[in-house]
Coordinates of C-alpha atoms (C1' of nucleotides) in Angstrom, one line a residue:
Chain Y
X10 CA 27.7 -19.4 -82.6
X11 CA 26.2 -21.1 -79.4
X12 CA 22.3 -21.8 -79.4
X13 CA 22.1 -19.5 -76.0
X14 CA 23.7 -16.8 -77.4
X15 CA 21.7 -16.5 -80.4
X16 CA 18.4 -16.7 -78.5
X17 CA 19.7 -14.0 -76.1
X18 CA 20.6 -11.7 -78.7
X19 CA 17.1 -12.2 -80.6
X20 CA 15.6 -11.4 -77.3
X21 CA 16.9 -8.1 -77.2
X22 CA 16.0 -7.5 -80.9
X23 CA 12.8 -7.5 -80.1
X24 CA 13.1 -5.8 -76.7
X25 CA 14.4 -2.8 -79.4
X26 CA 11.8 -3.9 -81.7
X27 CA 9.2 -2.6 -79.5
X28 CA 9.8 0.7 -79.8
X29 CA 12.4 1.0 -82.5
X30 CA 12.1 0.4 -85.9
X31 CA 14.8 -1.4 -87.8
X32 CA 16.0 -2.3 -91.3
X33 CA 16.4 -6.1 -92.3
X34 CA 20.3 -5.1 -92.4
X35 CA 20.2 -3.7 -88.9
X36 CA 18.1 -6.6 -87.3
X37 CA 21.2 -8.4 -88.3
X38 CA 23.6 -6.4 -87.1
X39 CA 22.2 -7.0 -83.7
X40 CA 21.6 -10.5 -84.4
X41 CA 25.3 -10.7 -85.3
X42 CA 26.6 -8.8 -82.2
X43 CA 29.6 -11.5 -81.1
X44 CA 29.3 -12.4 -77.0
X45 CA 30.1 -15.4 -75.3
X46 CA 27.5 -17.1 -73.2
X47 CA 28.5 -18.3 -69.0
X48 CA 26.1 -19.7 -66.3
X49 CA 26.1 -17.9 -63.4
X50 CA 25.6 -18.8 -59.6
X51 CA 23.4 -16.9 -57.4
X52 CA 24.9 -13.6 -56.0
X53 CA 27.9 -13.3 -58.5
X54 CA 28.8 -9.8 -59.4
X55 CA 28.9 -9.1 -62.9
X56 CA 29.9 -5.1 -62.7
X57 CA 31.1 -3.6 -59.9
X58 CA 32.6 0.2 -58.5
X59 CA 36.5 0.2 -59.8
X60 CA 36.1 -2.6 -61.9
X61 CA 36.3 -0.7 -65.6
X62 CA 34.1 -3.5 -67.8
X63 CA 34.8 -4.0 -71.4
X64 CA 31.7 -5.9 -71.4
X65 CA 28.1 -5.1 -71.0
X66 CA 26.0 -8.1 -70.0
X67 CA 22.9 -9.7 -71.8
X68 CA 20.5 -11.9 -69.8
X69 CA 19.5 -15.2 -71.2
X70 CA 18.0 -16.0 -67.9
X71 CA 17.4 -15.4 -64.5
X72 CA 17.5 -12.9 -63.0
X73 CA 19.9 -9.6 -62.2
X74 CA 19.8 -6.6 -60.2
X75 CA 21.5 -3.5 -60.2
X76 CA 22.1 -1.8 -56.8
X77 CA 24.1 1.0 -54.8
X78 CA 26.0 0.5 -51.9
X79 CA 25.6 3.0 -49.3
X80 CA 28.5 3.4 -46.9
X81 CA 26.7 2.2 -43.9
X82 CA 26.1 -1.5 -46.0
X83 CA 22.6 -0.9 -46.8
X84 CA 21.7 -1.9 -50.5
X85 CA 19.1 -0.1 -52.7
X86 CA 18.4 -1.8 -55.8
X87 CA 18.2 0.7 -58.9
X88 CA 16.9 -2.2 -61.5
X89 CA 15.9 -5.4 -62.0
X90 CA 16.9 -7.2 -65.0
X91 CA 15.6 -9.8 -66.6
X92 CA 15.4 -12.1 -70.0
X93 CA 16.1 -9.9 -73.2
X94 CA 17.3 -7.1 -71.1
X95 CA 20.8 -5.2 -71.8
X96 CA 21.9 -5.5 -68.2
X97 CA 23.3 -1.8 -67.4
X98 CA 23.5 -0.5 -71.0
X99 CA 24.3 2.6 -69.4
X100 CA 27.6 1.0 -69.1
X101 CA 28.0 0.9 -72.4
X102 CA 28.8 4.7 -72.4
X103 CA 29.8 5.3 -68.9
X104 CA 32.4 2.1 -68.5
X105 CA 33.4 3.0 -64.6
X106 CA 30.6 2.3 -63.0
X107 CA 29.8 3.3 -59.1
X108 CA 27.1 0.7 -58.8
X109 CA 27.1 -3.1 -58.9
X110 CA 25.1 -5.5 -61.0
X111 CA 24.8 -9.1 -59.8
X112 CA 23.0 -12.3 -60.2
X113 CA 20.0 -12.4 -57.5
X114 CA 19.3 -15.7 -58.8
X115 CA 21.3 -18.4 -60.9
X116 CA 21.2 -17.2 -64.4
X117 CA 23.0 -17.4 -67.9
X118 CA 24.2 -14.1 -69.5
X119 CA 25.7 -13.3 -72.3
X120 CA 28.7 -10.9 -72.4
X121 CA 28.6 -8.5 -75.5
X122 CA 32.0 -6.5 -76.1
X123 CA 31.5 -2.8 -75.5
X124 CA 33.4 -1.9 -78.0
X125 CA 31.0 -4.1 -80.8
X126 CA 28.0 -2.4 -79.0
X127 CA 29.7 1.0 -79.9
X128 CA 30.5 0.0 -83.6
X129 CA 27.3 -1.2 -84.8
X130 CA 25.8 2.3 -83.5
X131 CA 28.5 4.0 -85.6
X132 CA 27.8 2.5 -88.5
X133 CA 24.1 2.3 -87.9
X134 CA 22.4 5.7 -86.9
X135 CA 18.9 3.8 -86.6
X136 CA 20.6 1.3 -84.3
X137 CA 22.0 4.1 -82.4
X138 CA 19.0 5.8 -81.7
X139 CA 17.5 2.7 -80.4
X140 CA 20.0 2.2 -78.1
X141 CA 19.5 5.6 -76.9
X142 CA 16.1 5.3 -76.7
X143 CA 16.6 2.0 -74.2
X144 CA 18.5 4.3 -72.3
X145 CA 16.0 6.8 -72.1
X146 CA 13.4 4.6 -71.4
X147 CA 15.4 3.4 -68.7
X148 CA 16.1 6.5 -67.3
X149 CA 12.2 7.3 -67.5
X150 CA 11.4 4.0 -65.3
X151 CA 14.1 5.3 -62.9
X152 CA 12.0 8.6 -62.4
X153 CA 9.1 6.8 -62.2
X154 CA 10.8 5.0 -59.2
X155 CA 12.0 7.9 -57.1
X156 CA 8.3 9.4 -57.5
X157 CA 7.4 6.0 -56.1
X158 CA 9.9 6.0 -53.2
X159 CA 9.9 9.9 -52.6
X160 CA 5.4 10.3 -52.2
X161 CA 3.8 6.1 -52.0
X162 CA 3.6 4.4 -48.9
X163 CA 4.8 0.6 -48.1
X164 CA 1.6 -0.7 -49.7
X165 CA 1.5 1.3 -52.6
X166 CA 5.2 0.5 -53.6
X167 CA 5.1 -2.9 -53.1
X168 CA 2.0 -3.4 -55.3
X169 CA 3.7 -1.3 -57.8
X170 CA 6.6 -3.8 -57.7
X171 CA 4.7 -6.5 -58.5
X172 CA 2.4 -4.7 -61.2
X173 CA 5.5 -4.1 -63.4
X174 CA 7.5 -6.8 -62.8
X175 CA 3.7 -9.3 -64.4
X176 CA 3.9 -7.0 -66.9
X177 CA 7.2 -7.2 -67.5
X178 CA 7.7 -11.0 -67.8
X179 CA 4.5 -11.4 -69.5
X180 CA 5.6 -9.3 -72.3
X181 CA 8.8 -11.3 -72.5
X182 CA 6.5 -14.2 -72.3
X183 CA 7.4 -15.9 -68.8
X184 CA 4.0 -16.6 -67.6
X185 CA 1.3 -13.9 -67.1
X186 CA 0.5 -10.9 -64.7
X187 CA -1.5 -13.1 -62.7
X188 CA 1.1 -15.8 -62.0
X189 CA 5.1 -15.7 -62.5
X190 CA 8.4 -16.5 -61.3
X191 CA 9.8 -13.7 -59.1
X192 CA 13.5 -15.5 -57.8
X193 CA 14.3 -13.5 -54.9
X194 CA 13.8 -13.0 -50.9
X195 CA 11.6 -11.0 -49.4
X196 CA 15.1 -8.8 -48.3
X197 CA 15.8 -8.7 -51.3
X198 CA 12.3 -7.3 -52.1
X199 CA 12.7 -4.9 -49.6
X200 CA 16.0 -3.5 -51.1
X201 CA 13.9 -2.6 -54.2
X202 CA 11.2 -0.8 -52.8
X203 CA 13.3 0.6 -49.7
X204 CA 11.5 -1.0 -46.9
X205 CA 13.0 -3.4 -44.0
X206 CA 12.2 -7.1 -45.2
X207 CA 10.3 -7.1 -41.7
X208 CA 8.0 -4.9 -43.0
X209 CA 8.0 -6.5 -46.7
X210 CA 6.4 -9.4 -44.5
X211 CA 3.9 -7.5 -43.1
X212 CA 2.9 -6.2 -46.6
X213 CA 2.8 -9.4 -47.9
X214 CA 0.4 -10.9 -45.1
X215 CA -1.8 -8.2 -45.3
X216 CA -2.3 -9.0 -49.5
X217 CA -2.1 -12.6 -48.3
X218 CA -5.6 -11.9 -45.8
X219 CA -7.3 -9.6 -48.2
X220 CA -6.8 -12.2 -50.7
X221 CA -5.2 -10.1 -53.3
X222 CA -2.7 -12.0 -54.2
X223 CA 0.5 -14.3 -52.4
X224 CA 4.2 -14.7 -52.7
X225 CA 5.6 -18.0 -52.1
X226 CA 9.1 -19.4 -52.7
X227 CA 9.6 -16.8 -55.4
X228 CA 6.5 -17.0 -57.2
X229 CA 3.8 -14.8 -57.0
X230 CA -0.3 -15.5 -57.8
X231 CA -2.0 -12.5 -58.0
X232 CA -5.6 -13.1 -57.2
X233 CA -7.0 -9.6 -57.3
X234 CA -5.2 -7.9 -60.4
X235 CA -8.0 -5.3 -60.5
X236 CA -7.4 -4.1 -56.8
X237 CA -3.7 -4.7 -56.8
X238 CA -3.3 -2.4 -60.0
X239 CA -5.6 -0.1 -58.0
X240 CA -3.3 0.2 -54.8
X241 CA -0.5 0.7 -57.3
X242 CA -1.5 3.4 -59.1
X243 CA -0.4 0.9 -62.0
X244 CA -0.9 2.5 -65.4
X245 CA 0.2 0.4 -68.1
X246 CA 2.2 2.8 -70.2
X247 CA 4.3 2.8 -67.4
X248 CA 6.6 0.8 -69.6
X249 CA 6.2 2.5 -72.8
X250 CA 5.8 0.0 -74.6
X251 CA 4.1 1.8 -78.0
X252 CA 6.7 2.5 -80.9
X253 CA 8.2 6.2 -80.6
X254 CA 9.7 6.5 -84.5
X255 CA 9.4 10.1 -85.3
Chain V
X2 CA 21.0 34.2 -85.0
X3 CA 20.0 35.6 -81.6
X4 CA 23.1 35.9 -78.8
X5 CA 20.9 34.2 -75.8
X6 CA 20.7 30.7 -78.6
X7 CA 24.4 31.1 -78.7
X8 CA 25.4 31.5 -75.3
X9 CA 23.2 28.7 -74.5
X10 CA 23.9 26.2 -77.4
X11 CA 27.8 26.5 -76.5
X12 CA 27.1 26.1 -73.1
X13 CA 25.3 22.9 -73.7
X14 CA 28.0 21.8 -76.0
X15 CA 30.5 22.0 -73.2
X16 CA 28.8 20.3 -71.1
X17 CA 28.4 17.6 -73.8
X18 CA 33.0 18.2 -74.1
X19 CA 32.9 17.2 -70.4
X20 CA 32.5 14.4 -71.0
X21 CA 32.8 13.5 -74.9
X22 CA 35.2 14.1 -77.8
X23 CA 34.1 16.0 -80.7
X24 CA 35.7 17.2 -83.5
X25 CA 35.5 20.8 -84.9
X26 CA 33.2 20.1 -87.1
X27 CA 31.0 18.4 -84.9
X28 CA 31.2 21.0 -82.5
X29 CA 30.1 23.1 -84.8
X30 CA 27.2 20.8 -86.0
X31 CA 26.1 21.1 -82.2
X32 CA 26.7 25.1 -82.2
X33 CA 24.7 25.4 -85.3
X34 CA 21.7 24.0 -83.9
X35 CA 18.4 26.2 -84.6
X36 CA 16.4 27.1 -81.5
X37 CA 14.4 30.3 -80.7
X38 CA 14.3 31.4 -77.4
X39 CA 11.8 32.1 -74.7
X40 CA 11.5 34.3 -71.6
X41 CA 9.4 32.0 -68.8
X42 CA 7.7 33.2 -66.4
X43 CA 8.2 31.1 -62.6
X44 CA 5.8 27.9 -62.9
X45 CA 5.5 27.9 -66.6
X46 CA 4.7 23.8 -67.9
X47 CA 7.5 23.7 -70.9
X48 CA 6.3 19.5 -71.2
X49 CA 3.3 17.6 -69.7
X50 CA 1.4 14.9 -70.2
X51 CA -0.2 14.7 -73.4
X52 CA 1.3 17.2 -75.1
X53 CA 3.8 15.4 -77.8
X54 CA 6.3 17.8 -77.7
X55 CA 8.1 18.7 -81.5
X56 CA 11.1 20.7 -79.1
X57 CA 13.4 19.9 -76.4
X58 CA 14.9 22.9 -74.6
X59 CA 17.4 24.1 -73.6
X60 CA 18.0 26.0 -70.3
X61 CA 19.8 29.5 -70.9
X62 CA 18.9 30.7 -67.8
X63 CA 16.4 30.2 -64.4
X64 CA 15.7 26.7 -62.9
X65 CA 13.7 24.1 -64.3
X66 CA 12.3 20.9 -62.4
X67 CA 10.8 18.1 -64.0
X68 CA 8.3 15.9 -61.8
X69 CA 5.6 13.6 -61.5
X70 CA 2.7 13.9 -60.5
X71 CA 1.1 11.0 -58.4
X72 CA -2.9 10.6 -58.8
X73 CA -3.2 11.8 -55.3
X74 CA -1.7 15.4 -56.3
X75 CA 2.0 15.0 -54.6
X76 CA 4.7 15.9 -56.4
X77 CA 8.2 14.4 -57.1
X78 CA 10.8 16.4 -58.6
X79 CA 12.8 14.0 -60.8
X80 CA 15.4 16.8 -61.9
X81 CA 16.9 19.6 -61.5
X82 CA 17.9 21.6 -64.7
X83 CA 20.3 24.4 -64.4
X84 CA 22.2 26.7 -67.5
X85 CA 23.2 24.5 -70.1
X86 CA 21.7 21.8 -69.4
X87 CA 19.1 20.2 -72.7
X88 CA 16.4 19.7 -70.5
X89 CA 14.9 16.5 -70.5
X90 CA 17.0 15.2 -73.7
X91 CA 14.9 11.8 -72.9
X92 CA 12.2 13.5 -75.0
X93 CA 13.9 13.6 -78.1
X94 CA 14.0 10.2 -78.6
X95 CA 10.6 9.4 -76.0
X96 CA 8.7 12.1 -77.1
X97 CA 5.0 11.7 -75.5
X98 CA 6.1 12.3 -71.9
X99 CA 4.5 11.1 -68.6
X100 CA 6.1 13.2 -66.6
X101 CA 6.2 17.4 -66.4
X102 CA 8.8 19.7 -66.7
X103 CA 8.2 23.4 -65.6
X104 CA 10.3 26.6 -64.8
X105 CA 10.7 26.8 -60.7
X106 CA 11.9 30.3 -60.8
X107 CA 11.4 32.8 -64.0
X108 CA 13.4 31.9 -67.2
X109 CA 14.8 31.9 -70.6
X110 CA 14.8 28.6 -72.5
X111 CA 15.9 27.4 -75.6
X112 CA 13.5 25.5 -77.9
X113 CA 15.6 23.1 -80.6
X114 CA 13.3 21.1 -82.7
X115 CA 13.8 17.6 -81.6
X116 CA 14.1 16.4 -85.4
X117 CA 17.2 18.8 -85.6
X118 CA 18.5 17.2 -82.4
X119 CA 17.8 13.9 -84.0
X120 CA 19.0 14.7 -87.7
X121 CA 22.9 15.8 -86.4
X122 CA 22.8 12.5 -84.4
X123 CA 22.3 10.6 -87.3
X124 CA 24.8 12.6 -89.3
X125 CA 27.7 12.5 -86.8
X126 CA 27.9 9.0 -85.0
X127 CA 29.9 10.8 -82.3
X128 CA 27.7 13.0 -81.3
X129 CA 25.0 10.3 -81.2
X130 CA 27.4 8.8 -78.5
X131 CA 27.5 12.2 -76.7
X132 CA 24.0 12.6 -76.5
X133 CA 23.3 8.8 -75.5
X134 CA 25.6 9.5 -73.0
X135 CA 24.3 12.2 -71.9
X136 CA 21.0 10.4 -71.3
X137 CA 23.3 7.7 -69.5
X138 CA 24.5 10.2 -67.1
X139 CA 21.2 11.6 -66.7
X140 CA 20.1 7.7 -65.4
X141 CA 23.0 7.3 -63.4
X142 CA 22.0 10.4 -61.3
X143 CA 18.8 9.1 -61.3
X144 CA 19.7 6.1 -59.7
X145 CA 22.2 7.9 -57.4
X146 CA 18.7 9.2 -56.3
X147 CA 16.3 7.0 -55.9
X148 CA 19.6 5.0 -53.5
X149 CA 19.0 8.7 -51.6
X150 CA 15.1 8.2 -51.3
X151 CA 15.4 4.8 -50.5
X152 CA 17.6 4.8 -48.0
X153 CA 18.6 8.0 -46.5
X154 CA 17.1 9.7 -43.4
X155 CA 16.3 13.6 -44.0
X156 CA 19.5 15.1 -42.9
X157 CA 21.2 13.2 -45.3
X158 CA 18.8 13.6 -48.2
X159 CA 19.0 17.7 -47.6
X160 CA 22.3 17.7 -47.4
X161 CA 23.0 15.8 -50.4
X162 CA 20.7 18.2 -52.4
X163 CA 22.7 21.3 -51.1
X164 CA 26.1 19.2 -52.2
X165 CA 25.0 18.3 -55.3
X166 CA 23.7 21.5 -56.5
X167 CA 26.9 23.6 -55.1
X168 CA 28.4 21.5 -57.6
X169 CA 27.0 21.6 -60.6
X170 CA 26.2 25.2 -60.2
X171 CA 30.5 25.9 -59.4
X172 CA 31.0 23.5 -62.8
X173 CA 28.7 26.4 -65.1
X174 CA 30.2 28.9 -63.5
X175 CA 27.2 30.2 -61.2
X176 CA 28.5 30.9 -58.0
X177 CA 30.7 28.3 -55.6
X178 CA 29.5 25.2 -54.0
X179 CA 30.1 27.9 -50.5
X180 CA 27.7 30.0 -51.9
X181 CA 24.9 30.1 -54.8
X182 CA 21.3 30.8 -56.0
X183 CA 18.7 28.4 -55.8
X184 CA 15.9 30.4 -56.4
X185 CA 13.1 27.5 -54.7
X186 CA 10.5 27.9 -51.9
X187 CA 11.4 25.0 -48.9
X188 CA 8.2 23.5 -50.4
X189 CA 10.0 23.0 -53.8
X190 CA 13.3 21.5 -52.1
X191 CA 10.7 19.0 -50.3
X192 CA 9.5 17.9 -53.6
X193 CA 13.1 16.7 -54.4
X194 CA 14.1 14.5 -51.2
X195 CA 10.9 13.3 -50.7
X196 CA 9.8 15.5 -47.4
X197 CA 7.4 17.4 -46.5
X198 CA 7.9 21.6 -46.4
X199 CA 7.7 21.3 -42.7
X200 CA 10.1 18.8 -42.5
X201 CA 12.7 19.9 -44.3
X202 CA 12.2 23.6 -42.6
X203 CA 13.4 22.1 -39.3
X204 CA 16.5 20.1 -41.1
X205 CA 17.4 23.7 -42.3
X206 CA 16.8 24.9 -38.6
X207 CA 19.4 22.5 -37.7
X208 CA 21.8 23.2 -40.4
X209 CA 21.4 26.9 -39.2
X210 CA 21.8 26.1 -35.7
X211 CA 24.5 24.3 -35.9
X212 CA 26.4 26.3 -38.5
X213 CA 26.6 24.0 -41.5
X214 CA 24.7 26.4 -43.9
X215 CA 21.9 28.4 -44.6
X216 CA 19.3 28.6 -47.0
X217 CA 17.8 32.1 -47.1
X218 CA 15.1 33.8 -50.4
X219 CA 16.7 31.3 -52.6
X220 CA 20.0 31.6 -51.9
X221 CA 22.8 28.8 -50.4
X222 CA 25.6 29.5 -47.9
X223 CA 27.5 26.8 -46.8
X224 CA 29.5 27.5 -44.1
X225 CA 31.0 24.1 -42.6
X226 CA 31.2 22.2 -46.3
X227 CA 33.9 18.9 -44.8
X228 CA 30.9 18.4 -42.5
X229 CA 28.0 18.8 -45.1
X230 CA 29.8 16.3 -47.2
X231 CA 30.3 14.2 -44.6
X232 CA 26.6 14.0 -43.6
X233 CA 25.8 13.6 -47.4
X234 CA 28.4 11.1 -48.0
X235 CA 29.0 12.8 -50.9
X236 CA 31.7 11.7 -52.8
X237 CA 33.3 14.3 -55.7
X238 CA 33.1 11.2 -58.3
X239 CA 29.3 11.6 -58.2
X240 CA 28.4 14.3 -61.0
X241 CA 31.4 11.6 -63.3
X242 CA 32.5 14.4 -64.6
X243 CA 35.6 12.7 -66.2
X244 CA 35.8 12.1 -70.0
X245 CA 35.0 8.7 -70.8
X246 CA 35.8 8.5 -74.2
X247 CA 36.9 4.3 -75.0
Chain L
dC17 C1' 18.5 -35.4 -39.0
dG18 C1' 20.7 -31.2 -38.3
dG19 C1' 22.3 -26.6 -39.8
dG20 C1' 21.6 -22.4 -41.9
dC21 C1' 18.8 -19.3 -44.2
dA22 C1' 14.2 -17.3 -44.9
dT23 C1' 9.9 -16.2 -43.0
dT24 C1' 6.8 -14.9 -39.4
dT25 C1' 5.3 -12.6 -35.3
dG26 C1' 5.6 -9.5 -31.2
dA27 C1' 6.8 -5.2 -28.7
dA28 C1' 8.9 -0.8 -28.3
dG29 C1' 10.8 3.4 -30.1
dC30 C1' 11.7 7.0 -33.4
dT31 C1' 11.3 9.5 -37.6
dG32 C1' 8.7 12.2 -40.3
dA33 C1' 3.7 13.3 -41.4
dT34 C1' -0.3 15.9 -40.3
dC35 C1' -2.8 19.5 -38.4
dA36 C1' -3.0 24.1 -36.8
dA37 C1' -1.6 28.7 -36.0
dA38 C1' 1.6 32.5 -35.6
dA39 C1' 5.2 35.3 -37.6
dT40 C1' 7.5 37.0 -41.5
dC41 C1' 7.9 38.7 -46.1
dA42 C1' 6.8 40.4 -51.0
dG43 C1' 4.1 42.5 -53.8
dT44 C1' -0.1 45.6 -54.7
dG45 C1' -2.9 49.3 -54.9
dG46 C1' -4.7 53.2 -52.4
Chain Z
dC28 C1' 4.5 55.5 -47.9
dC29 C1' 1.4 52.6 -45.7
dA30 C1' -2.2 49.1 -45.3
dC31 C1' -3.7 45.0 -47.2
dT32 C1' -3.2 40.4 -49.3
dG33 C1' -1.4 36.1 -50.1
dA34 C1' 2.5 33.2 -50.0
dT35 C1' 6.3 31.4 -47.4
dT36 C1' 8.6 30.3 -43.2
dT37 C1' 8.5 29.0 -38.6
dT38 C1' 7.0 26.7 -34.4
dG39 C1' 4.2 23.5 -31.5
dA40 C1' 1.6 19.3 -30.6
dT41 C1' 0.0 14.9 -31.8
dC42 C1' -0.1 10.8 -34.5
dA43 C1' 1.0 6.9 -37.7
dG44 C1' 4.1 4.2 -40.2
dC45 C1' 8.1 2.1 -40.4
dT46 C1' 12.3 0.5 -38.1
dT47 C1' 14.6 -1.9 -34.7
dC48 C1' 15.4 -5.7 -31.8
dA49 C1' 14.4 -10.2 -30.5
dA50 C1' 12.7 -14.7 -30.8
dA51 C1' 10.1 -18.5 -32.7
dT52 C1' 8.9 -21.1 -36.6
dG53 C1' 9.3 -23.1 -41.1
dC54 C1' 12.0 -25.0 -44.8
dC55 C1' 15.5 -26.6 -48.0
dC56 C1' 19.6 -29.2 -48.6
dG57 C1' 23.7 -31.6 -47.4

DNA sequence: CGGGCATTTGAAGCTGATCAAAATCAGTGG
DNA sequence: CCACTGATTTTGATCAGCTTCAAATGCCCG
């Protein structure tokens, strides 16, 4: 059992932990999940539409995204994954996917067998339910996401961006909300918040001259939390993080 | 055991067959479900904020939205929920919801206690995977949507609506995708793609105009559906209506 | 040092929002 | 049955935000 691997899967113990509640048996369980560990370029597609995946992916690091292909070319990114995150669990139950999950920086995953995934919820009801309740949570960011693109303006949803994602990697514990490691290109940015990465620039200057905060070579330094959560509408149970055992 | 429970709980269940494998026994585990039903009134709040909700429901009949609310007062409808579907299912295993879900046109619901819900997924690991499942699909439309908002112009977004809808409402057996209820004001439809009522009121101008459909006192007639599609880009495989059992 | 990608800036155009008002419709009570 | 009320639909006019197109600059890496 490789160090990464290990590390990975206690990662997403705890990314369970946070709202689940587990038995010492079924912390194992997940700790024992078998997957094999591989380092992955920049821009390598780990799922794609046709391609039926026996696997679902772990991240150990980097970071990954999760987008839909229109026909006309444009991409929209759905999610962003990163560390301790069960890249497209979704696909756990829905194997053909009609989206594509790829590397938007170099990372390491882990691939867990979807058919282990499946068994240790069989066996384990508790382990189930947390699993469905990832899902779910997922499924609650997504809504949170089309209320973001369907009512906010430019500003608004580009502050959000950068709200959750601090949050997210402080939580994980890769660097705070007021300075982290954000691996990708302003088009790339722009394919999240569906905006042209012209007018991601423009964003960006505008928080660059009213000193709230910068984004340079994929790292960001937020200087004005306070007002940036403000633009955002940021609310920090966004991400649900409180522990939701009935 | 009332009949409108009945008709609704085995409605549910096959939607839950569409896509899972159950056993008899399971089935009837699902069927057996205790609920009590409700006759709503148009613009009745079933879940909102705050209120930690002991029941999911069940929608026997009428149209349901869920949506969230930004701080400025605009609305996003998240969801749609038509006959059979468990309405918001995310809350049985996220139960203090940030979102609300309320009847769009009068209604008859289905409460089933969210521990019952629970209780049969813990007894039958298989339907644990139908309702995680569920939830996965329920995602996957999600991001489907937020690909539509982020992406799409207003022709597009409309017409996906009115091809996504014909659908599911043909699958329950509510009409045809030429030709069904959808008992919303044009304000209500602009809460879905992200529009406002005016705007979307001149896409429909255009539809009419150019004889793709109309949409008149809540109901949908679609009268050139290749082209409809084709402005959509809406492909059949969207709903995944196939089984995907491993 | 040079090539390719990412960022930055400018100018022009279009889509959809906003504001305002008229027309239509549904439901209510006289 | 009709007049009244409030909601919804429809249309027009104007405006702003974002896209598009184009070009210049900066930057990393071979």
């Amino acid at each position: 059992m490789n160090e990464a691997i290990r590390g990975a899967l206690s990662a997403f113990l705890r990314r369970l932990l946070l709202r689940s509640v587990l038995s010492i048996e079924e912390r194992s369980a997940v700790l024992g999940l078998p997957g094999n560990s591989m380092q992955l370029r920049s821009h390598y597609d780990v799922a794609f539409p046709g391609r039926k995946s026996e696997f679902v992916c772990l991240v150990a690091e980097g970071l990954l995204a999760r987008s839909d292909l229109g026909a006309n070319g444009a991409r929209q990114i759905t999610s962003l994954y990163i560390p301790g995150d069960m890249c497209d669990l979704i696909a756990s139950v829905l194997p053909d996917v009609s989206w594509t999950v790829a590397t938007v920086s170099s990372s390491t995953v882990v691939e867990v067998p979807r058919a282990a995934l499946l068994a240790i919820a069989a066996e384990y009801p508790a382990i189930a339910q947390a699993l469905w309740r990832d899902t779910a949570v997922d499924a609650a960011g997504l809504g949170k996401w089309i209320g973001l693109l369907g009512r906010r303006d430019a500003r608004e949803r580009v502050a959000h961006l950068f709200c959750e994602m601090g949050r997210r990697m402080e939580q994980i514990g890769a660097g705070s909300r007021w300075s982290f490691q954000l691996p990708m290109t302003q088009e790339k940015l722009g394919e999240v918040v569906g905006l042209t990465a012209v007018h991601v620039n423009r964003i960006l200057r505008a928080f660059r001259e009213t000193e709230i905060m910068t984004f340079k070579a994929g790292r960001v330094k937020v200087t004005n939390g306070r007002l940036l959560d403000e633009i955002a509408e940021f609310s920090s149970e966004y991400l649900m993080i409180p522990n939701y055992n009935l």
